[in-house]
Amino acid sequence: MNSDNRYNRQIILPEIGAEGQQKLSKSKVLVIGAGGLGASILPYLASAGVGKIGIVDDDVVEISNLHRQVIYKTSAVGKSKAEEAKLMISELNPEIEVEAFSEKLSGKNAISLFEKYDIIVDATDDISIKYLINDACLVTNKPMVYGSIFRFQGQVSVFNYQNGPTYRCLYPDENSNALNCEDAGVIGISVGIIGMFQANEVLKIILGIGAVLSGKILVYTILNNEQQKYDFDKSDFQNISRETFEEKYNKAQVEEISFESVLNEINKDEALFLDVRNEDELPKISLKNQIQIPLMNLENEIEKLDKNQTIYVFCQSGIRSKIATELLQKNQFKNVKSIVGGVLGMKQLVGKIKV
């Protein structure tokens, strides 16, 4: 198959041409997350002819994903997102190389993965992972193409581009209590639009055309089609060293545990179940030895907890409970574990939930 035929409509653009297409074919892009944003980003990078695409995601396809993660078929439910995404974009463009990493991004693998690629794309909805991506990009000197969604609004920016501002310059507070898509809700159109904006930034960086969103954040609201761009400056945040990165991310990791595996501890006095959701969140759950302290209040109310107890932390879906577990570990709580999947998973197993 003639590549010129495949890419003809973009090669005839004077800003791209044969030289630009060559740049695309030699480029290597790593996409972290094959969910809603990734499902929009990946097809456009592949169809444009980006020579090598990596996909990092340890999740499997669920039926609730399909309304926004449109690269997956119903028959893919239960299968690896990374592998299914690789299959889809390889069929879309068999001329490119695609690598699937069905693993969670962590301090142990981030730097070694990032070193193999030119551009890193953040297609996640986990705040702690965004800081990890940012810091690994600083260590490896890679640009980070950022996207995020909150209900009907999305944001796009490019961090660490040609020594420009980083994610921490815009969001210095690492203990943010932001909700993810499962907690806040999302419509598929939002992730589609923001993902395409991200793909656009990737192509501009590779081709050296247009104005890259470095030091600027684009905010787009789909309900009224309003779009604003805000400038932000590089802060005094110093470049992170590899040693600092290793110390920060490869310390004791948050231990995650399934609710099913601790069902027999519900009635034990030595165990405490800590709900870090806000008080108005549903469904309600009633367990013996349970306490509710919203994540935003946890640091100020930490004295309510006993360091000698085993504490199982849960939230709505398992994101905030990890942040809370890290906070407790920093305050010398030794036996703290985060319940995977949160109440949305727990409700399958306990008949005591009151909606």
Coordinates of C-alpha atoms in Angstrom, one line a residue:
M1 CA 0.0 0.0 0.0
N2 CA 1.3 3.4 -1.0
S3 CA 1.9 5.6 2.0
D4 CA 1.5 8.7 -0.1
N5 CA -2.1 7.7 -0.8
R6 CA -2.8 7.1 2.8
Y7 CA -1.5 10.6 3.9
N8 CA -2.1 12.5 0.7
R9 CA -4.7 14.9 2.2
Q10 CA -2.3 16.1 4.8
I11 CA 0.9 16.0 2.7
I12 CA -0.6 18.5 0.3
L13 CA -0.9 21.0 3.1
P14 CA 2.2 23.3 2.7
E15 CA 2.8 23.4 6.4
I16 CA 3.2 19.6 6.4
G17 CA 4.4 18.3 3.0
A18 CA 6.6 15.2 2.6
E19 CA 9.1 16.5 5.1
G20 CA 6.4 16.9 7.8
Q21 CA 5.2 13.4 7.0
Q22 CA 8.7 12.1 7.5
K23 CA 8.8 13.8 10.9
L24 CA 5.6 12.1 11.9
S25 CA 6.8 8.7 10.8
K26 CA 10.0 9.1 12.9
S27 CA 8.1 10.3 16.0
K28 CA 7.4 8.2 19.1
V29 CA 4.5 9.1 21.4
L30 CA 3.5 7.4 24.7
V31 CA -0.1 7.8 25.8
I32 CA -0.8 7.2 29.4
G33 CA -4.4 6.0 29.7
A34 CA -6.7 4.3 27.2
G35 CA -9.9 5.5 28.6
G36 CA -12.1 8.3 27.3
L37 CA -9.3 10.8 26.4
G38 CA -7.1 8.0 25.1
A39 CA -9.9 6.7 22.9
S40 CA -10.0 10.0 21.1
I41 CA -6.3 10.7 21.0
L42 CA -5.0 7.3 19.8
P43 CA -7.0 7.0 16.4
Y44 CA -5.9 10.5 15.3
L45 CA -2.2 9.9 16.1
A46 CA -2.3 6.6 14.3
S47 CA -4.2 7.8 11.3
A48 CA -1.8 10.8 11.0
G49 CA 1.1 8.4 10.7
V50 CA 2.9 8.8 14.1
G51 CA 5.6 6.1 13.6
K52 CA 5.5 4.6 17.1
I53 CA 2.7 4.7 19.7
G54 CA 2.9 3.3 23.2
I55 CA -0.2 2.7 25.3
V56 CA -0.1 2.3 29.1
D57 CA -3.2 1.1 30.9
D58 CA -3.7 -1.7 33.5
D59 CA -7.5 -1.6 33.3
V60 CA -10.0 -3.8 31.5
V61 CA -12.9 -2.6 29.4
E62 CA -16.2 -2.3 31.4
I63 CA -19.7 -1.9 29.9
S64 CA -19.9 1.6 31.6
N65 CA -16.9 2.7 29.6
L66 CA -18.5 2.2 26.2
H67 CA -20.5 5.5 26.1
R68 CA -17.3 7.5 25.9
Q69 CA -14.4 5.1 25.1
V70 CA -15.6 4.6 21.6
I71 CA -12.7 2.6 20.2
Y72 CA -14.0 -0.5 22.1
K73 CA -16.7 -2.9 21.0
T74 CA -19.1 -4.6 23.4
S75 CA -17.3 -7.8 22.7
A76 CA -14.2 -6.3 24.3
V77 CA -15.8 -6.0 27.8
G78 CA -13.5 -7.8 30.3
K79 CA -10.4 -7.5 28.0
S80 CA -7.3 -5.4 28.5
K81 CA -7.8 -1.8 27.4
A82 CA -4.1 -1.5 26.2
E83 CA -4.3 -4.6 24.1
E84 CA -7.7 -3.8 22.6
A85 CA -6.6 -0.3 21.8
K86 CA -3.4 -1.6 20.2
L87 CA -5.5 -4.0 18.1
M88 CA -7.9 -1.2 17.0
I89 CA -5.2 1.3 15.9
S90 CA -3.0 -1.3 14.3
E91 CA -6.0 -2.2 12.1
L92 CA -6.6 1.5 11.4
N93 CA -3.0 1.9 10.3
P94 CA -0.8 -1.2 10.0
E95 CA 2.2 0.9 8.8
I96 CA 2.9 2.1 12.4
E97 CA 4.4 0.4 15.4
V98 CA 2.2 0.0 18.5
E99 CA 3.3 -1.1 21.9
A100 CA 0.8 -2.1 24.6
F101 CA 1.8 -2.0 28.3
S102 CA -1.0 -3.6 30.4
E103 CA 0.5 -2.3 33.6
K104 CA -0.1 0.6 36.0
L105 CA 2.2 3.6 35.6
S106 CA 4.4 3.9 38.8
G107 CA 7.6 5.3 40.1
K108 CA 9.2 2.0 39.2
N109 CA 8.5 2.0 35.4
A110 CA 7.8 5.6 34.5
I111 CA 11.3 6.8 33.7
S112 CA 12.3 3.7 31.8
L113 CA 9.1 4.0 29.7
F114 CA 9.4 7.7 29.1
E115 CA 13.1 7.4 27.9
K116 CA 11.9 5.4 24.9
Y117 CA 9.5 8.1 23.6
D118 CA 9.6 11.7 22.4
I119 CA 6.3 13.0 23.8
I120 CA 4.2 11.9 26.7
V121 CA 0.4 12.3 26.7
D122 CA -1.5 12.4 29.9
A123 CA -4.9 10.8 29.2
T124 CA -5.6 9.9 32.9
D125 CA -8.2 11.1 35.4
D126 CA -6.1 10.3 38.5
I127 CA -4.5 13.4 40.1
S128 CA -1.7 11.6 41.7
I129 CA -0.7 10.0 38.4
K130 CA -0.7 13.4 36.7
Y131 CA 2.0 14.6 39.2
L132 CA 3.9 11.4 38.6
I133 CA 3.8 12.0 34.8
N134 CA 4.9 15.6 35.3
D135 CA 7.9 14.6 37.5
A136 CA 9.0 11.7 35.3
C137 CA 8.8 14.1 32.3
L138 CA 11.1 16.6 34.1
V139 CA 13.6 13.8 34.9
T140 CA 13.6 12.6 31.3
N141 CA 13.2 16.1 29.7
K142 CA 10.0 15.2 27.8
P143 CA 7.0 17.4 27.0
M144 CA 3.7 16.5 28.7
V145 CA 0.5 17.0 26.8
Y146 CA -2.1 17.4 29.4
G147 CA -5.9 17.0 29.3
S148 CA -8.6 16.8 32.0
I149 CA -12.3 16.8 32.2
F150 CA -14.7 17.9 34.9
R151 CA -18.3 17.3 33.9
F152 CA -19.0 19.5 30.9
Q153 CA -15.7 21.4 31.0
G154 CA -12.3 20.3 29.8
Q155 CA -8.7 21.7 30.0
V156 CA -5.7 21.3 27.7
S157 CA -2.1 22.4 28.1
V158 CA 1.5 21.4 27.3
F159 CA 4.0 21.2 30.2
N160 CA 7.8 21.1 30.2
Y161 CA 7.9 22.1 26.5
Q162 CA 11.3 23.6 25.7
N163 CA 11.9 24.3 29.4
G164 CA 8.5 25.9 29.8
P165 CA 6.2 25.8 32.8
T166 CA 5.3 22.4 34.4
Y167 CA 2.1 20.9 35.8
R168 CA 3.3 22.0 39.3
C169 CA 3.5 25.6 38.1
L170 CA -0.2 25.6 37.4
Y171 CA -1.3 23.2 40.2
P172 CA 1.2 23.3 43.1
D173 CA -1.2 21.7 45.6
E174 CA -0.6 17.9 45.3
N175 CA -3.3 17.1 47.9
S176 CA -6.1 18.4 45.6
N177 CA -9.5 16.8 46.3
A178 CA -10.6 16.6 42.6
L179 CA -13.2 14.1 41.5
N180 CA -12.6 11.7 38.6
C181 CA -15.1 10.8 35.9
E182 CA -16.7 8.0 37.9
D183 CA -17.3 10.3 40.9
A184 CA -18.3 13.5 39.0
G185 CA -19.9 12.1 35.9
V186 CA -19.0 12.7 32.3
I187 CA -20.6 12.8 28.8
G188 CA -18.6 11.1 26.0
I189 CA -18.6 14.3 23.9
S190 CA -16.4 16.1 26.4
V191 CA -13.6 13.6 26.4
G192 CA -13.8 13.3 22.6
I193 CA -13.3 17.0 22.1
I194 CA -10.5 17.4 24.7
G195 CA -8.7 14.3 23.5
M196 CA -8.7 15.8 19.9
F197 CA -7.3 19.0 21.3
Q198 CA -4.5 17.0 22.9
A199 CA -3.8 15.1 19.7
N200 CA -3.6 18.4 17.9
E201 CA -1.0 19.6 20.3
V202 CA 1.1 16.4 19.8
L203 CA 1.0 16.9 16.0
K204 CA 2.0 20.6 16.3
I205 CA 4.9 19.7 18.5
I206 CA 6.1 17.0 16.0
L207 CA 5.7 19.2 13.0
G208 CA 6.9 22.4 14.5
I209 CA 3.9 24.4 13.3
G210 CA 1.4 26.6 15.0
A211 CA 1.5 27.9 18.6
V212 CA 1.9 25.2 21.2
L213 CA -0.1 25.6 24.4
S214 CA 3.0 26.0 26.6
G215 CA 2.5 28.5 29.4
K216 CA -1.2 28.6 28.4
I217 CA -4.2 26.6 29.5
L218 CA -7.2 26.2 27.2
V219 CA -10.6 25.8 29.0
Y220 CA -13.5 24.6 26.8
T221 CA -17.1 24.3 28.0
I222 CA -19.3 22.1 25.8
L223 CA -22.7 23.4 27.0
N224 CA -22.2 26.9 25.5
N225 CA -19.1 26.3 23.3
E226 CA -17.2 28.9 25.3
Q227 CA -13.4 28.7 25.0
Q228 CA -10.9 30.7 27.0
K229 CA -7.1 30.7 27.2
Y230 CA -5.2 31.7 30.3
D231 CA -1.5 32.4 30.6
F232 CA 0.6 31.1 33.5
D233 CA 4.2 31.5 34.3
K234 CA 7.0 29.2 35.3
S235 CA 7.2 29.1 39.1
D236 CA 10.3 28.8 41.3
F237 CA 9.8 25.1 41.4
Q238 CA 13.2 23.6 40.8
N239 CA 13.8 20.8 38.3
I240 CA 13.4 17.4 40.0
S241 CA 16.5 15.2 40.0
R242 CA 16.4 11.4 39.4
E243 CA 17.4 10.9 43.0
T244 CA 14.6 13.0 44.3
F245 CA 12.1 11.2 42.0
E246 CA 13.3 7.8 43.3
E247 CA 13.0 8.9 46.9
K248 CA 9.5 10.4 46.4
Y249 CA 7.9 7.6 44.3
N250 CA 9.7 4.5 45.3
K251 CA 9.1 4.7 49.0
A252 CA 6.5 2.5 50.6
Q253 CA 3.6 2.3 48.1
V254 CA -0.1 2.6 49.0
E255 CA -1.4 -0.9 49.6
E256 CA -4.7 -1.6 47.9
I257 CA -6.9 -4.4 49.0
S258 CA -10.3 -5.7 47.8
F259 CA -13.3 -5.4 50.0
E260 CA -14.1 -9.0 49.5
S261 CA -10.8 -10.0 51.2
V262 CA -11.6 -8.0 54.4
L263 CA -15.3 -8.9 54.8
N264 CA -14.4 -11.1 57.8
E265 CA -13.0 -8.0 59.5
I266 CA -16.2 -6.0 59.5
N267 CA -17.1 -7.0 63.1
K268 CA -13.6 -6.9 64.6
D269 CA -12.8 -4.1 67.0
E270 CA -9.2 -3.9 65.8
A271 CA -10.4 -2.8 62.4
L272 CA -11.7 0.6 61.4
F273 CA -13.4 1.5 58.1
L274 CA -12.8 5.1 57.2
D275 CA -15.1 6.7 54.6
V276 CA -13.4 9.8 53.1
R277 CA -16.3 10.8 50.9
N278 CA -18.3 14.0 51.4
E279 CA -21.3 13.6 53.7
D280 CA -23.8 14.1 50.9
E281 CA -22.5 11.3 48.6
L282 CA -24.6 8.2 47.8
P283 CA -24.9 5.3 48.3
K284 CA -24.7 5.4 52.1
I285 CA -23.1 2.4 53.7
S286 CA -23.3 1.2 57.3
L287 CA -20.6 -0.9 58.8
K288 CA -19.6 -1.7 62.4
N289 CA -16.5 0.3 63.4
Q290 CA -17.0 2.9 60.6
I291 CA -16.2 6.6 60.7
Q292 CA -16.7 9.3 58.1
I293 CA -14.1 12.0 57.6
P294 CA -14.2 13.8 54.2
L295 CA -10.8 13.9 52.6
M296 CA -10.7 17.7 52.7
N297 CA -11.0 17.5 56.5
L298 CA -8.8 14.5 57.2
E299 CA -5.6 16.4 58.0
N300 CA -7.4 18.6 60.6
E301 CA -9.3 15.7 62.2
I302 CA -6.6 13.1 62.1
E303 CA -6.6 12.9 66.0
K304 CA -10.0 11.1 65.7
L305 CA -8.1 8.0 64.4
D306 CA -6.1 5.4 66.4
K307 CA -2.7 4.5 65.0
N308 CA -2.9 1.1 66.6
Q309 CA -5.9 0.1 64.6
T310 CA -5.9 -1.5 61.1
I311 CA -7.6 1.2 59.0
Y312 CA -9.4 0.4 55.7
V313 CA -10.0 3.5 53.7
F314 CA -12.7 3.8 51.1
C315 CA -14.3 6.5 48.9
Q316 CA -16.6 6.4 45.9
S317 CA -14.4 4.7 43.4
G318 CA -10.9 4.2 45.0
I319 CA -9.1 7.4 44.0
R320 CA -9.5 9.6 47.0
S321 CA -8.9 6.7 49.4
K322 CA -5.4 6.3 48.0
I323 CA -4.7 10.0 48.6
A324 CA -6.1 9.6 52.2
T325 CA -3.9 6.5 52.7
E326 CA -0.8 8.4 51.6
L327 CA -1.7 11.2 54.0
L328 CA -2.1 8.8 56.9
Q329 CA 1.2 7.1 56.1
K330 CA 3.0 10.4 56.2
N331 CA 1.5 10.9 59.7
Q332 CA 3.0 7.6 60.9
F333 CA -0.1 5.4 60.6
K334 CA 1.5 2.0 59.9
N335 CA -1.4 -0.3 59.0
V336 CA -3.5 1.6 56.5
K337 CA -5.0 0.1 53.3
S338 CA -7.1 1.5 50.5
I339 CA -10.1 -0.4 49.3
V340 CA -10.0 -1.0 45.6
G341 CA -13.1 0.2 43.7
G342 CA -14.6 2.1 46.7
V343 CA -18.3 1.9 47.5
L344 CA -19.2 1.3 43.9
G345 CA -17.4 -2.1 44.3
M346 CA -18.4 -2.7 47.9
K347 CA -22.1 -2.4 47.2
Q348 CA -21.9 -5.6 45.2
L349 CA -21.0 -7.5 48.4
V350 CA -22.8 -5.8 51.3
G351 CA -26.6 -5.9 51.7
K352 CA -26.5 -3.1 54.3
I353 CA -26.2 -0.2 51.9
K354 CA -28.9 2.4 52.1
V355 CA -29.5 4.4 49.0

